[in-house]
Amino acid sequence: MPSSEITPRAVWEDRRRFLRVAAAGAALLAARPGEAAVARPGRLAPIVDLQETSHGKELEPTDYGDFTSYNNFVELGVGKEAPARNAHLLRTRPWTLKAEGECEAPGAIGIDDLLTQFPQEERIYRLRCVETWAAVVPWVGVPLNAVLARFKPTSKAKFVEFESISDPDRLPGQRRPVLPWPYVEGLRIDEAMHPLALLATGCYGEVLPGQNGAPLRLVVPWKYGFKSAKSIVRVRFTEQMPRTTWALMQPDEYGFYANVNPQVDHPRWSQGRERPLGAGLFARRRPTLMFNGYATEVADLYRGMDLSRHY
Ligand SMILES: Nc1nc2c(c(=O)[nH]1)N[C@H]1C(S)=C(S)[C@@H](COP(=O)(O)O)O[C@H]1N2
Ligand SMILES: [Mo]
């Protein structure tokens, strides 16, 4: 069959999308309602019935191969290549998200119930790592605020803690005290309720690869990557600021807020520039944007705060 007959018209009409598809070397799939706008890599299960949104449509997504082969997920091993190599060890079913602490409706929800109860959306967001590499990712996920609201946080819930998987029998990184396990991250409740915060269930129109935090991870696009806890099993509403993994390990290097901020350097390097993931180690760096480019949306959350002190 000639490709002109099997290729949907929209592909030919949208040159930019066509180029993106061609560049990715992926199957020529165009977005129809209920499908991803970005070509699926065809590696993992597709997410059907997802709601396309216009969020981040102007951004050029990072190559899927780069995003899934250069990771930080210490439970799956130390080093950027280890997580992809060990991802098969991560069991994503059965999977339950538990909620506890300062909330009226604590409990648990199975991943498949969560996926049917909350519509999944596609939103293209930037991801900026504290090590200064940056990616643009077509995430699929559910708004974090909708999921948290289900557990009815009380007025005492000033913070939310996110706990990642504990499975030392299977996960090589958890057999050694590289970090104090489990991995814990946290947000102030108003940050967690911000409409940009996403509980990601997939990327590039397919379920999340293990190395990127399957089956459920946080995405907080205005903060450094370490705030986006992977493979989350528990949320806990607290009155006190959570003691988060990296802030415990190296308090002078990693703060609780971890907002992307070109003016506040990491003690060992500048945060003023970033390297696009996949562009090569010697590629020209580009300026880092305040709040990773989301200042218009989130700056109000920090009004009156000294961001060099609350880093
Ligand atoms: N559970 C857990 N979550 C984690 C990490 C980790 O080691 N364990 N690494 C963090 C860091 S430092 C970064 S930069 C991002 C990387 O996400 P990515 O591999 O999908 O790009 O995941 C974050 N979430
Ligand atoms: Mo990171």
Short mmCIF file of C-alpha atoms and ligand atoms in Angstrom, two decimals:
data_model
loop_
_atom_site.label_atom_id
_atom_site.label_comp_id
_atom_site.label_asym_id
_atom_site.label_seq_id
_atom_site.Cartn_x
_atom_site.Cartn_y
_atom_site.Cartn_z
CA MET A 1 0.00 0.00 0.00
CA PRO A 2 1.48 3.41 -0.88
CA SER A 3 2.31 5.46 2.17
CA SER A 4 0.10 8.30 0.90
CA GLU A 5 -2.92 6.07 1.48
CA ILE A 6 -2.05 4.85 4.94
CA THR A 7 -0.77 8.18 6.23
CA PRO A 8 -3.48 10.37 7.71
CA ARG A 9 -3.91 13.73 5.99
CA ALA A 10 -3.14 15.69 9.13
CA VAL A 11 0.46 14.53 8.93
CA TRP A 12 0.91 16.15 5.52
CA GLU A 13 -0.89 19.26 6.61
CA ASP A 14 1.21 19.81 9.70
CA ARG A 15 4.77 20.08 8.46
CA ARG A 16 6.23 20.68 11.86
CA ARG A 17 4.65 17.57 13.29
CA PHE A 18 5.74 15.64 10.21
CA LEU A 19 9.33 16.68 10.73
CA ARG A 20 9.17 15.72 14.36
CA VAL A 21 7.82 12.30 13.43
CA ALA A 22 10.42 11.82 10.72
CA ALA A 23 13.21 12.93 13.04
CA ALA A 24 12.14 10.42 15.62
CA GLY A 25 12.12 7.74 12.95
CA ALA A 26 8.84 6.63 14.45
CA ALA A 27 5.66 5.28 12.93
CA LEU A 28 3.66 7.89 11.07
CA LEU A 29 0.77 8.39 13.38
CA ALA A 30 -1.16 11.63 13.45
CA ALA A 31 -3.20 12.85 16.35
CA ARG A 32 -6.88 12.13 16.27
CA PRO A 33 -9.12 12.96 19.23
CA GLY A 34 -8.25 10.58 22.02
CA GLU A 35 -4.73 9.99 20.82
CA ALA A 36 -1.34 11.48 21.50
CA ALA A 37 -0.28 14.48 19.42
CA VAL A 38 3.29 13.27 19.40
CA ALA A 39 4.19 10.14 17.45
CA ARG A 40 4.31 7.04 19.58
CA PRO A 41 7.62 5.27 19.66
CA GLY A 42 5.83 1.91 19.48
CA ARG A 43 7.84 0.41 22.31
CA LEU A 44 5.32 0.05 25.15
CA ALA A 45 1.56 -0.16 25.60
CA PRO A 46 -0.19 2.85 24.09
CA ILE A 47 -2.45 4.95 26.28
CA VAL A 48 -5.82 5.16 24.60
CA ASP A 49 -8.52 7.73 25.37
CA LEU A 50 -6.12 10.36 26.43
CA GLN A 51 -7.14 13.99 26.29
CA GLU A 52 -4.93 16.09 24.12
CA THR A 53 -4.20 19.53 25.58
CA SER A 54 -2.41 22.47 24.00
CA HIS A 55 0.06 22.66 26.87
CA GLY A 56 3.59 23.00 25.51
CA LYS A 57 2.71 22.46 21.85
CA GLU A 58 5.33 25.06 20.91
CA LEU A 59 8.12 22.95 22.43
CA GLU A 60 10.15 20.40 20.48
CA PRO A 61 10.15 17.07 22.33
CA THR A 62 13.41 15.38 23.20
CA ASP A 63 14.14 12.19 21.29
CA TYR A 64 12.45 9.25 23.04
CA GLY A 65 15.64 7.19 22.93
CA ASP A 66 17.58 9.90 24.73
CA PHE A 67 14.90 10.43 27.35
CA THR A 68 14.73 6.72 28.15
CA SER A 69 18.43 5.91 28.18
CA TYR A 70 19.92 8.71 30.33
CA ASN A 71 18.18 8.59 33.68
CA ASN A 72 18.47 9.09 37.38
CA PHE A 73 16.70 6.38 39.39
CA VAL A 74 19.06 5.22 42.11
CA GLU A 75 16.82 2.29 43.13
CA LEU A 76 17.63 0.85 39.69
CA GLY A 77 21.33 1.55 40.01
CA VAL A 78 23.86 4.35 40.17
CA GLY A 79 24.86 6.01 36.90
CA LYS A 80 22.83 7.33 33.99
CA GLU A 81 22.74 4.04 32.02
CA ALA A 82 21.93 1.66 34.89
CA PRO A 83 18.21 2.50 35.26
CA ALA A 84 17.37 1.47 31.67
CA ARG A 85 19.44 -1.70 32.01
CA ASN A 86 17.69 -2.72 35.25
CA ALA A 87 14.19 -1.44 34.47
CA HIS A 88 12.89 -4.98 33.84
CA LEU A 89 13.34 -5.69 37.57
CA LEU A 90 10.66 -3.16 38.50
CA ARG A 91 7.25 -4.78 39.06
CA THR A 92 4.45 -2.35 38.19
CA ARG A 93 1.48 -4.65 38.85
CA PRO A 94 -0.17 -5.03 41.29
CA TRP A 95 0.39 -1.41 42.32
CA THR A 96 -1.40 0.59 44.97
CA LEU A 97 -1.20 4.24 45.90
CA LYS A 98 -1.81 4.74 49.62
CA ALA A 99 -2.79 8.01 51.26
CA GLU A 100 -2.42 8.82 54.95
CA GLY A 101 -1.78 11.59 57.45
CA GLU A 102 -3.75 14.81 57.71
CA CYS A 103 -6.73 13.86 55.55
CA GLU A 104 -10.37 12.93 56.11
CA ALA A 105 -10.43 10.11 53.60
CA PRO A 106 -7.20 8.14 53.94
CA GLY A 107 -7.03 4.90 52.02
CA ALA A 108 -5.63 3.17 49.00
CA ILE A 109 -6.39 3.13 45.32
CA GLY A 110 -5.19 0.52 42.84
CA ILE A 111 -3.39 1.85 39.79
CA ASP A 112 -5.99 0.51 37.34
CA ASP A 113 -8.87 2.08 39.30
CA LEU A 114 -6.96 5.34 39.37
CA LEU A 115 -6.54 5.20 35.60
CA THR A 116 -10.25 4.69 35.01
CA GLN A 117 -11.37 7.26 37.60
CA PHE A 118 -9.16 10.10 36.43
CA PRO A 119 -8.95 11.06 32.75
CA GLN A 120 -5.39 11.06 31.44
CA GLU A 121 -4.13 14.15 29.63
CA GLU A 122 -1.15 14.84 27.44
CA ARG A 123 0.90 17.90 28.41
CA ILE A 124 4.29 18.78 26.98
CA TYR A 125 6.50 20.03 29.82
CA ARG A 126 10.16 20.84 30.26
CA LEU A 127 12.18 18.77 32.71
CA ARG A 128 15.32 20.35 34.16
CA CYS A 129 17.79 18.34 36.17
CA VAL A 130 20.00 19.89 38.83
CA GLU A 131 22.98 18.45 36.91
CA THR A 132 22.05 21.04 34.23
CA TRP A 133 20.66 18.81 31.49
CA ALA A 134 17.19 19.57 30.22
CA ALA A 135 14.51 17.69 28.28
CA VAL A 136 11.11 18.39 26.76
CA VAL A 137 8.70 15.56 27.41
CA PRO A 138 5.18 14.85 26.16
CA TRP A 139 3.90 13.56 29.48
CA VAL A 140 0.66 11.73 29.98
CA GLY A 141 -0.88 11.94 33.40
CA VAL A 142 -3.63 13.02 35.72
CA PRO A 143 -3.70 16.36 37.53
CA LEU A 144 -2.14 15.83 40.95
CA ASN A 145 -4.67 18.15 42.62
CA ALA A 146 -7.59 15.97 41.52
CA VAL A 147 -6.01 12.83 42.97
CA LEU A 148 -5.04 14.54 46.24
CA ALA A 149 -8.50 16.10 46.65
CA ARG A 150 -10.00 12.61 46.64
CA PHE A 151 -8.35 11.96 50.03
CA LYS A 152 -9.75 15.21 51.48
CA PRO A 153 -6.72 16.88 53.09
CA THR A 154 -7.58 18.71 56.33
CA SER A 155 -6.61 22.29 57.19
CA LYS A 156 -3.60 20.86 59.04
CA ALA A 157 -2.18 19.48 55.77
CA LYS A 158 0.50 22.08 55.06
CA PHE A 159 2.74 19.71 53.08
CA VAL A 160 2.53 16.49 51.08
CA GLU A 161 5.17 13.81 51.22
CA PHE A 162 5.66 11.39 48.31
CA GLU A 163 7.23 8.01 48.93
CA SER A 164 8.75 5.86 46.20
CA ILE A 165 8.85 2.08 45.91
CA SER A 166 10.58 -0.16 48.46
CA ASP A 167 11.65 -3.47 46.98
CA PRO A 168 15.21 -4.32 48.05
CA ASP A 169 14.74 -7.96 47.01
CA ARG A 170 14.43 -6.93 43.37
CA LEU A 171 15.94 -3.47 43.00
CA PRO A 172 19.74 -3.54 42.99
CA GLY A 173 20.23 0.05 44.21
CA GLN A 174 18.12 -0.56 47.31
CA ARG A 175 20.35 -3.34 48.55
CA ARG A 176 22.99 -0.77 49.41
CA PRO A 177 22.58 2.32 51.59
CA VAL A 178 23.41 4.66 48.69
CA LEU A 179 20.49 6.79 49.86
CA PRO A 180 18.30 6.46 52.97
CA TRP A 181 15.51 4.32 51.48
CA PRO A 182 12.75 4.78 50.53
CA TYR A 183 13.19 7.86 48.35
CA VAL A 184 11.04 10.65 49.78
CA GLU A 185 10.10 13.93 48.20
CA GLY A 186 7.69 16.64 49.26
CA LEU A 187 5.82 19.76 48.26
CA ARG A 188 4.03 22.50 50.11
CA ILE A 189 0.30 21.84 49.78
CA ASP A 190 -0.29 24.88 47.55
CA GLU A 191 2.51 23.70 45.24
CA ALA A 192 0.99 20.24 45.11
CA MET A 193 -2.43 21.70 44.31
CA HIS A 194 -1.06 23.90 41.52
CA PRO A 195 -2.64 22.95 38.18
CA LEU A 196 0.78 22.41 36.56
CA ALA A 197 1.68 19.56 38.95
CA LEU A 198 1.09 16.26 37.21
CA LEU A 199 0.97 12.66 38.35
CA ALA A 200 2.46 11.10 35.25
CA THR A 201 1.28 7.71 34.03
CA GLY A 202 2.98 7.78 30.63
CA CYS A 203 5.04 9.67 28.10
CA TYR A 204 5.05 9.92 24.29
CA GLY A 205 1.55 8.39 24.24
CA GLU A 206 2.63 5.16 25.92
CA VAL A 207 2.92 3.88 29.48
CA LEU A 208 6.01 5.04 31.37
CA PRO A 209 9.17 3.00 30.94
CA GLY A 210 10.44 1.62 34.27
CA GLN A 211 13.54 3.80 34.19
CA ASN A 212 11.34 6.91 33.97
CA GLY A 213 9.29 6.00 37.04
CA ALA A 214 6.54 3.55 36.04
CA PRO A 215 3.73 3.22 36.80
CA LEU A 216 3.21 6.57 38.55
CA ARG A 217 5.58 9.49 39.07
CA LEU A 218 5.44 13.10 39.97
CA VAL A 219 6.18 15.85 37.44
CA VAL A 220 6.69 19.33 38.88
CA PRO A 221 7.95 21.22 35.83
CA TRP A 222 9.15 24.40 37.57
CA LYS A 223 11.42 22.46 39.97
CA TYR A 224 14.64 20.51 39.53
CA GLY A 225 14.18 16.90 38.47
CA PHE A 226 14.89 15.38 41.88
CA LYS A 227 11.54 16.70 43.17
CA SER A 228 9.75 14.47 40.65
CA ALA A 229 9.67 11.26 42.69
CA LYS A 230 9.36 8.09 40.63
CA SER A 231 7.34 4.90 41.15
CA ILE A 232 5.24 6.44 43.93
CA VAL A 233 3.45 4.16 46.40
CA ARG A 234 2.37 6.58 49.12
CA VAL A 235 1.31 10.16 49.75
CA ARG A 236 1.26 11.53 53.28
CA PHE A 237 -0.30 14.85 54.28
CA THR A 238 1.74 16.51 57.02
CA GLU A 239 1.80 19.61 59.15
CA GLN A 240 5.61 19.72 59.21
CA MET A 241 7.91 20.12 56.23
CA PRO A 242 8.86 16.60 55.06
CA ARG A 243 12.45 15.46 55.45
CA THR A 244 13.25 14.79 51.83
CA THR A 245 15.97 12.47 50.57
CA TRP A 246 18.42 14.87 48.91
CA ALA A 247 17.93 17.63 51.47
CA LEU A 248 18.82 15.06 54.16
CA MET A 249 21.85 13.78 52.25
CA GLN A 250 23.41 17.11 51.25
CA PRO A 251 21.51 20.00 52.84
CA ASP A 252 23.90 22.66 51.54
CA GLU A 253 23.42 21.46 47.95
CA TYR A 254 19.76 20.50 47.79
CA GLY A 255 17.00 22.48 49.44
CA PHE A 256 13.36 21.64 49.98
CA TYR A 257 12.06 24.11 47.39
CA ALA A 258 14.44 23.29 44.53
CA ASN A 259 12.84 25.78 42.17
CA VAL A 260 14.70 26.12 38.89
CA ASN A 261 16.52 29.41 39.33
CA PRO A 262 19.38 30.62 37.10
CA GLN A 263 20.39 33.15 39.77
CA VAL A 264 20.95 30.63 42.55
CA ASP A 265 23.96 28.45 41.80
CA HIS A 266 24.49 24.94 43.03
CA PRO A 267 27.53 25.16 45.37
CA ARG A 268 29.64 23.25 42.83
CA TRP A 269 28.41 24.69 39.53
CA SER A 270 26.37 27.45 37.90
CA GLN A 271 22.69 26.95 37.17
CA GLY A 272 22.69 29.79 34.62
CA ARG A 273 22.90 27.53 31.57
CA GLU A 274 21.54 24.16 30.56
CA ARG A 275 22.39 21.43 28.08
CA PRO A 276 19.58 19.92 26.01
CA LEU A 277 19.46 16.16 26.57
CA GLY A 278 20.62 14.36 23.43
CA ALA A 279 22.59 17.32 22.06
CA GLY A 280 25.91 15.87 23.23
CA LEU A 281 28.18 16.85 26.09
CA PHE A 282 29.87 19.62 24.12
CA ALA A 283 26.75 21.17 22.61
CA ARG A 284 26.17 24.86 23.14
CA ARG A 285 24.35 25.48 26.38
CA ARG A 286 21.37 27.77 26.48
CA PRO A 287 20.24 30.09 29.28
CA THR A 288 18.16 28.52 32.03
CA LEU A 289 14.76 30.14 32.47
CA MET A 290 13.43 31.28 35.84
CA PHE A 291 11.11 28.58 37.21
CA ASN A 292 12.10 26.57 34.12
CA GLY A 293 9.93 28.85 31.99
CA TYR A 294 6.82 28.64 34.18
CA ALA A 295 7.27 31.95 36.05
CA THR A 296 3.97 33.41 34.83
CA GLU A 297 2.12 30.46 36.30
CA VAL A 298 3.99 29.87 39.57
CA ALA A 299 5.84 33.03 40.70
CA ASP A 300 2.90 33.99 42.95
CA LEU A 301 3.48 30.89 45.09
CA TYR A 302 6.77 32.41 46.29
CA ARG A 303 5.91 36.08 46.61
CA GLY A 304 7.83 37.64 49.50
CA MET A 305 10.19 34.68 49.91
CA ASP A 306 13.96 35.03 49.64
CA LEU A 307 14.66 32.37 47.02
CA SER A 308 18.40 32.33 47.66
CA ARG A 309 17.67 31.32 51.25
CA HIS A 310 14.76 28.98 50.41
CA TYR A 311 16.62 27.20 47.59
N1 LIG B 1 12.42 7.28 43.39
C1 LIG B 1 13.28 8.07 42.74
N2 LIG B 1 12.79 9.15 42.08
C2 LIG B 1 13.64 9.96 41.41
C3 LIG B 1 15.04 9.74 41.43
C4 LIG B 1 15.52 8.60 42.14
O1 LIG B 1 16.72 8.31 42.19
N3 LIG B 1 14.60 7.79 42.76
N4 LIG B 1 15.89 10.62 40.76
C5 LIG B 1 15.38 11.99 40.55
C6 LIG B 1 16.23 12.82 39.71
S1 LIG B 1 17.65 13.41 40.41
C7 LIG B 1 15.84 13.22 38.45
S2 LIG B 1 16.77 14.35 37.56
C8 LIG B 1 14.62 12.68 37.81
C9 LIG B 1 14.98 12.08 36.46
O2 LIG B 1 13.84 11.68 35.74
P1 LIG B 1 13.99 11.00 34.31
O3 LIG B 1 14.97 9.86 34.45
O4 LIG B 1 12.63 10.54 33.92
O5 LIG B 1 14.53 12.04 33.39
O6 LIG B 1 13.98 11.69 38.61
C10 LIG B 1 13.95 11.99 40.00
N5 LIG B 1 13.12 11.02 40.71
MO MO B 2 18.56 14.98 38.88
#
